[in-house]
mmCIF file of C-alpha atoms in Angstrom:
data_model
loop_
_atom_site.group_PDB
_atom_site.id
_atom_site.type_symbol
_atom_site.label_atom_id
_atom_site.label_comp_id
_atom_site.label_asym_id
_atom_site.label_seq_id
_atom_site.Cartn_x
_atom_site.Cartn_y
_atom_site.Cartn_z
ATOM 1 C CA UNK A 1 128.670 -169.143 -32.593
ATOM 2 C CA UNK A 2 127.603 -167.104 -35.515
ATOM 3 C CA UNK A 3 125.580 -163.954 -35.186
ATOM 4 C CA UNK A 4 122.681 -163.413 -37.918
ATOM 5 C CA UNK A 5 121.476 -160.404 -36.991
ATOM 6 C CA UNK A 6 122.376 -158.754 -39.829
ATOM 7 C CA UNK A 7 120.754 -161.492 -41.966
ATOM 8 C CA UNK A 8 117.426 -161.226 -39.985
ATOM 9 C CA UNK A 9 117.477 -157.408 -40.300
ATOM 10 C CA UNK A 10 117.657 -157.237 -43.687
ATOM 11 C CA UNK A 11 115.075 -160.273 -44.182
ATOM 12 C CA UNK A 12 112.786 -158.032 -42.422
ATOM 13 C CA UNK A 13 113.863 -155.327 -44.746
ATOM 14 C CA UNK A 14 114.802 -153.151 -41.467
ATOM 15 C CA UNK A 15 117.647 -151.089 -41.776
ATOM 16 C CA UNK A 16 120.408 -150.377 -39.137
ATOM 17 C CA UNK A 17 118.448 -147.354 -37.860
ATOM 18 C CA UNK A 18 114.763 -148.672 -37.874
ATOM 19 C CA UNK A 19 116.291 -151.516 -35.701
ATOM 20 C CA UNK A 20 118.230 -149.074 -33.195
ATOM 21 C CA UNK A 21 114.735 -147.296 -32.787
ATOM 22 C CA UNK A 22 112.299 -151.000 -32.325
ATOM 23 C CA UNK A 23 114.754 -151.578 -29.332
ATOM 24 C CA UNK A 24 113.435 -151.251 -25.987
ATOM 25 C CA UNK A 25 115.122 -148.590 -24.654
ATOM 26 C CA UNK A 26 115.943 -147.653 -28.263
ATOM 27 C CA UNK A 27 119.649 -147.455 -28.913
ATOM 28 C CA UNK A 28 122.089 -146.254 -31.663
ATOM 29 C CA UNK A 29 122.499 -147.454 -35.162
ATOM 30 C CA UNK A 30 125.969 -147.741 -34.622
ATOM 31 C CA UNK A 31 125.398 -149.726 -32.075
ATOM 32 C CA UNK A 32 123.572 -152.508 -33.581
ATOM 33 C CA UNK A 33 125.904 -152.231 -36.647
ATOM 34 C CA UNK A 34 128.495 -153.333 -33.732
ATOM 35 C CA UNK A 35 126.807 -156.135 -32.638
ATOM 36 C CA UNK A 36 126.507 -156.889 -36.329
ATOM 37 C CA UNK A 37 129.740 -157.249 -37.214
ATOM 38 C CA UNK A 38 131.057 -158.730 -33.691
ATOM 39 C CA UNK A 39 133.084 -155.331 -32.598
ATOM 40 C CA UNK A 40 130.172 -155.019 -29.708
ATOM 41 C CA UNK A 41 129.755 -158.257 -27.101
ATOM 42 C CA UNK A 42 126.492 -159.741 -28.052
ATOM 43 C CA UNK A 43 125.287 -160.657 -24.647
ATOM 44 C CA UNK A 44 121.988 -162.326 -23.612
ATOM 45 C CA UNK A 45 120.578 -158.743 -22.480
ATOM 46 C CA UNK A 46 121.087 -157.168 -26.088
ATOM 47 C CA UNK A 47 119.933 -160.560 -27.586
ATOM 48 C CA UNK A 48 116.478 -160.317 -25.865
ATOM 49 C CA UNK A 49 116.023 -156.426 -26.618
ATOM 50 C CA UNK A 50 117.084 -157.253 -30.708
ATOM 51 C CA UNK A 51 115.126 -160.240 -30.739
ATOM 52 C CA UNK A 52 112.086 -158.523 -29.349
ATOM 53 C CA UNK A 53 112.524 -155.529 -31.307
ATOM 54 C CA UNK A 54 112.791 -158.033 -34.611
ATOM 55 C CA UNK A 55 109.774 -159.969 -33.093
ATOM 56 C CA UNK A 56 111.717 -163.652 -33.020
ATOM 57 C CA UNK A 57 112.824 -165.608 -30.494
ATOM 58 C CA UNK A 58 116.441 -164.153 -29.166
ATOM 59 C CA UNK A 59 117.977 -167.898 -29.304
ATOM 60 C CA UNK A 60 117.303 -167.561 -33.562
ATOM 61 C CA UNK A 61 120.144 -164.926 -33.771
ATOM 62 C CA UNK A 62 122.915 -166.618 -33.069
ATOM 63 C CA UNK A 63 123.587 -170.586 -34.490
ATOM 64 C CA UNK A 64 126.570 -172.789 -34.626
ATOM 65 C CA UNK A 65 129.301 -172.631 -37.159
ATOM 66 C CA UNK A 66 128.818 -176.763 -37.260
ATOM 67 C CA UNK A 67 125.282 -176.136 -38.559
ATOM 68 C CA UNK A 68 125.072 -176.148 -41.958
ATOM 69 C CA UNK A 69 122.575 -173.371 -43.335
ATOM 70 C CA UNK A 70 121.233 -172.810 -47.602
ATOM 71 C CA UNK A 71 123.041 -169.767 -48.664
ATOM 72 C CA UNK A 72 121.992 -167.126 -50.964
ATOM 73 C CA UNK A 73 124.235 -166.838 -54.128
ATOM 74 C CA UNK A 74 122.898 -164.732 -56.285
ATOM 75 C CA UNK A 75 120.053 -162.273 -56.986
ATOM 76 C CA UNK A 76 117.769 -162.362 -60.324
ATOM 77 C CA UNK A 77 115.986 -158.769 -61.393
ATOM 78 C CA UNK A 78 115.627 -158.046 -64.857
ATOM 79 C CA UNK A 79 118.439 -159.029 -66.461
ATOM 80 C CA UNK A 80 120.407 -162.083 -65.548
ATOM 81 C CA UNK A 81 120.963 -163.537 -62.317
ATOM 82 C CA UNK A 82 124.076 -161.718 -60.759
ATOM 83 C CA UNK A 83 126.480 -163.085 -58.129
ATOM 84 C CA UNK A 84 126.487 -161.594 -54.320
ATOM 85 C CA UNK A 85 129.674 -160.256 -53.470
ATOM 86 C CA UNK A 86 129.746 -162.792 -50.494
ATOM 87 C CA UNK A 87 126.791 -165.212 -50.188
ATOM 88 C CA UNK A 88 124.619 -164.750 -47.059
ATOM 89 C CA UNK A 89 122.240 -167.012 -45.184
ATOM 90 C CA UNK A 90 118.708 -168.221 -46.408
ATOM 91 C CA UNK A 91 116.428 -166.866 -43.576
ATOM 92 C CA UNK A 92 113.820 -169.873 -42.817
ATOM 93 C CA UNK A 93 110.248 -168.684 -42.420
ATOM 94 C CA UNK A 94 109.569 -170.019 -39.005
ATOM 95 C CA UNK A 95 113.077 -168.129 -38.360
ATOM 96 C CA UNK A 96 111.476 -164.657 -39.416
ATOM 97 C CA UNK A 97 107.822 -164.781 -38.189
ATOM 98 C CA UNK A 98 106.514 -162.219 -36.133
ATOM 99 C CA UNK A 99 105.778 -163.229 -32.508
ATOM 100 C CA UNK A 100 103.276 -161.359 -30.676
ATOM 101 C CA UNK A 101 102.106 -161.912 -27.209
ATOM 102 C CA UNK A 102 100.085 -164.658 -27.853
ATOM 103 C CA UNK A 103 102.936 -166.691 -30.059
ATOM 104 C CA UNK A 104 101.070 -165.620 -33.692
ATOM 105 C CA UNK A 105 101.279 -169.423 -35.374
ATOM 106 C CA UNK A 106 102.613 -169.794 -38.554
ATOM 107 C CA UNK A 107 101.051 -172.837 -40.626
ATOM 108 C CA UNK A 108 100.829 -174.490 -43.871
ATOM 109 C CA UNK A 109 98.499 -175.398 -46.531
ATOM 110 C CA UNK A 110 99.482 -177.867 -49.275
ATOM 111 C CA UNK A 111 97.735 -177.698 -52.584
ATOM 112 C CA UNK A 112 96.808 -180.291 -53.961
ATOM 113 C CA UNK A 113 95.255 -179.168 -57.314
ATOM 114 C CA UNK A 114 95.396 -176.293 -59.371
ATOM 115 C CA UNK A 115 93.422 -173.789 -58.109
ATOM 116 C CA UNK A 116 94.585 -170.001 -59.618
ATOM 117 C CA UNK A 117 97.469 -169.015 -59.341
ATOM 118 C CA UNK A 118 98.460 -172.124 -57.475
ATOM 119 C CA UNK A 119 99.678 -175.857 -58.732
ATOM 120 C CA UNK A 120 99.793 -179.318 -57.018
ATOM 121 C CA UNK A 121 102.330 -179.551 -54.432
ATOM 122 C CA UNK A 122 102.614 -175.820 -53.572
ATOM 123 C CA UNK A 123 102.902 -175.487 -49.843
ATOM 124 C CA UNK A 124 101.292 -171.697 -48.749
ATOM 125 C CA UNK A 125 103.089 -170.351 -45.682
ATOM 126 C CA UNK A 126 100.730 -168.470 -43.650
ATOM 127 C CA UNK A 127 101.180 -166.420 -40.784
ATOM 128 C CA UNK A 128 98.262 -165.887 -38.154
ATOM 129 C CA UNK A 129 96.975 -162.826 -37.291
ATOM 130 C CA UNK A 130 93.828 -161.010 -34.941
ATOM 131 C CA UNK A 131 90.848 -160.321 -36.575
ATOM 132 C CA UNK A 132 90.784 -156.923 -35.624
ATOM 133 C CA UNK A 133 94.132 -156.755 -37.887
ATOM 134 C CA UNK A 134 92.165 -157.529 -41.009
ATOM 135 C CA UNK A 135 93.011 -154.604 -42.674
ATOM 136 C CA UNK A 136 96.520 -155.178 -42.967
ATOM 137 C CA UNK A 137 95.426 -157.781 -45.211
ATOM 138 C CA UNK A 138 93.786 -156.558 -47.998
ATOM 139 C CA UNK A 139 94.347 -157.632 -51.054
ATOM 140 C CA UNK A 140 96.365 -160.782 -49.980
ATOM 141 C CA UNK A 141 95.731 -164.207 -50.225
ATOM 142 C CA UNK A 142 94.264 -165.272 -46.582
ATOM 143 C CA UNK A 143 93.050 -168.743 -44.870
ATOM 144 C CA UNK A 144 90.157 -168.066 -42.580
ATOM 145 C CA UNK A 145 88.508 -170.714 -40.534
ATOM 146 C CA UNK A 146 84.294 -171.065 -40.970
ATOM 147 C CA UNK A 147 81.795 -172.859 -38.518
ATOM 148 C CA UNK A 148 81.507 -176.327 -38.642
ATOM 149 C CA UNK A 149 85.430 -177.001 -39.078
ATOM 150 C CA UNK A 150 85.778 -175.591 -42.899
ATOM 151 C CA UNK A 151 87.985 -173.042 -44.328
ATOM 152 C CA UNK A 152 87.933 -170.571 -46.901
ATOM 153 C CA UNK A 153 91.074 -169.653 -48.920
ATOM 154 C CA UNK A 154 91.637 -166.548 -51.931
ATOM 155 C CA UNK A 155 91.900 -162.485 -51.430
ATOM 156 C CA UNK A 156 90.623 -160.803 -48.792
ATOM 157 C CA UNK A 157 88.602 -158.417 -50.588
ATOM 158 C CA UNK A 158 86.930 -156.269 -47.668
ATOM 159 C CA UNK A 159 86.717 -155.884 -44.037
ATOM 160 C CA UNK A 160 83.098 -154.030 -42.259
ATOM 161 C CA UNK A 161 82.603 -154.649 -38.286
ATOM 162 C CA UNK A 162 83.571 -157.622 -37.492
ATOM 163 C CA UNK A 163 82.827 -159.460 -41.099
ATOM 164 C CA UNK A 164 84.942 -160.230 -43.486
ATOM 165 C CA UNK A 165 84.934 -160.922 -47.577
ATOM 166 C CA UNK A 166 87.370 -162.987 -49.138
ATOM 167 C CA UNK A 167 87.359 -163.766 -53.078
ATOM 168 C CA UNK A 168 88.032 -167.557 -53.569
ATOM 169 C CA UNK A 169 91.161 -168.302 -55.710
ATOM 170 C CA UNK A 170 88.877 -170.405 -58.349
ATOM 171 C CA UNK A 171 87.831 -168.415 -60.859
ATOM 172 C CA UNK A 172 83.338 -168.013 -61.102
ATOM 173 C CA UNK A 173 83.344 -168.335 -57.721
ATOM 174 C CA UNK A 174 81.495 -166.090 -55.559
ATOM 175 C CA UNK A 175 82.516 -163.306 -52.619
ATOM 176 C CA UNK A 176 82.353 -165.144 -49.621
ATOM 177 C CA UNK A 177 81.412 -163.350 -46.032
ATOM 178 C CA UNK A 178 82.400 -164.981 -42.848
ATOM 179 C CA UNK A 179 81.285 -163.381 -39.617
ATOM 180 C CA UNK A 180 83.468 -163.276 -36.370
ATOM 181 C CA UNK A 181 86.181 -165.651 -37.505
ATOM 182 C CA UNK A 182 88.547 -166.446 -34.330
ATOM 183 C CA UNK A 183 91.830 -165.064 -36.743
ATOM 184 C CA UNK A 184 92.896 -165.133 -40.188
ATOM 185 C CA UNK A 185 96.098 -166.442 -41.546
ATOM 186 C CA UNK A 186 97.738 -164.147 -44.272
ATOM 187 C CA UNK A 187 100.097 -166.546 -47.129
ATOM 188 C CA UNK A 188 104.152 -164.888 -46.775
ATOM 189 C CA UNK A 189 105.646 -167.357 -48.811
ATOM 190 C CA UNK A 190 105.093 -169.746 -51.431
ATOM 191 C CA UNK A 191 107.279 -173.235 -51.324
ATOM 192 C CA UNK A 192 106.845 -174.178 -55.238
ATOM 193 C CA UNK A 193 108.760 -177.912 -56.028
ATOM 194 C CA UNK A 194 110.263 -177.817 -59.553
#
């Protein structure tokens, strides 16, 4: 079996000592840096307090060396795309998505026309989140369900009580206000075909 905690961790953008601290009782950096590199036992008891403190399911942290997994080669900033001294593991979305109590969902919506920033065939992943959370998401593209089983889709713009305004991704459109939804799904990654 492989351990990825180090590849989750960093996907997260957590360091050694943020993770150490999330743990439930918190525990060393050194510790997890252990684990990490297989000089520590990873047994199912630390795999349940890392994969809580990461917010996945424990069972994502460890896969089999059989299983063959997209690496990451290479890293493009603003000059040309340099090599990785050792490739590492693509992290799948459904791999990295917070869980919360009630399970938070993570979904998809496919475009199917050009609509902003956005071209046919783009799939938007989205991860759910309360209502009452809607703050965290400002300024980010949202999906939020509407009455009478419609959906509205672009920025969330503003957040007063229990209303909230999202700007539609087609440009004259107006603000829209929806009242109460039941949760609103924030976009986390964008799945573009070339």
């Amino acid at each position: 079996m492989i351990n990825r905690i180090r590849e989750i961790r960093r996907a997260k953008g957590m360091t050694l000592a943020d993770l150490a601290e999330a743990c439930d009782p918190p525990t060393t950096a050194q510790t997890i840096g252990r684990l990490e590199t297989g000089m520590r036992n990873l047994s199912i008891k630390w795999m349940d307090r890392i994969g809580a403190a990461l917010g996945i399911d424990p069972e994502i942290l460890v896969r089999s060396e059989g299983q063959p997994r997209a690496q990451i080669v290479a890293e493009l900033g603003l000059g040309e795309a340099e090599a990785l001294r050792s490739p590492r593991e693509a992290i799948l979305p459904t791999e990295i998505a917070a869980q919360t109590g009630d399970a938070a969902a993570l979904m998809v919506l496919e475009v199917t026309a050009s609509v902003g920033e956005y071209r046919p065939g783009d799939m938007v992943w989205l991860q759910q989140i309360k209502p009452e959370s809607a703050g965290t998401a400002i300024n980010r593209d949202c999906l939020i369900p509407r009455p009478g089983g419609r959906f509205s889709f672009g920025r969330l713009i503003d957040r007063k009580g229990s209303m909230v305004g999202i700007l539609p991704s087609q440009a004259g459109n107006k603000q829209q206000v929806i009242d109460n939804p039941p949760w609103i799904a924030v976009a986390v990654m964008l799945v573009r075909p070339l």
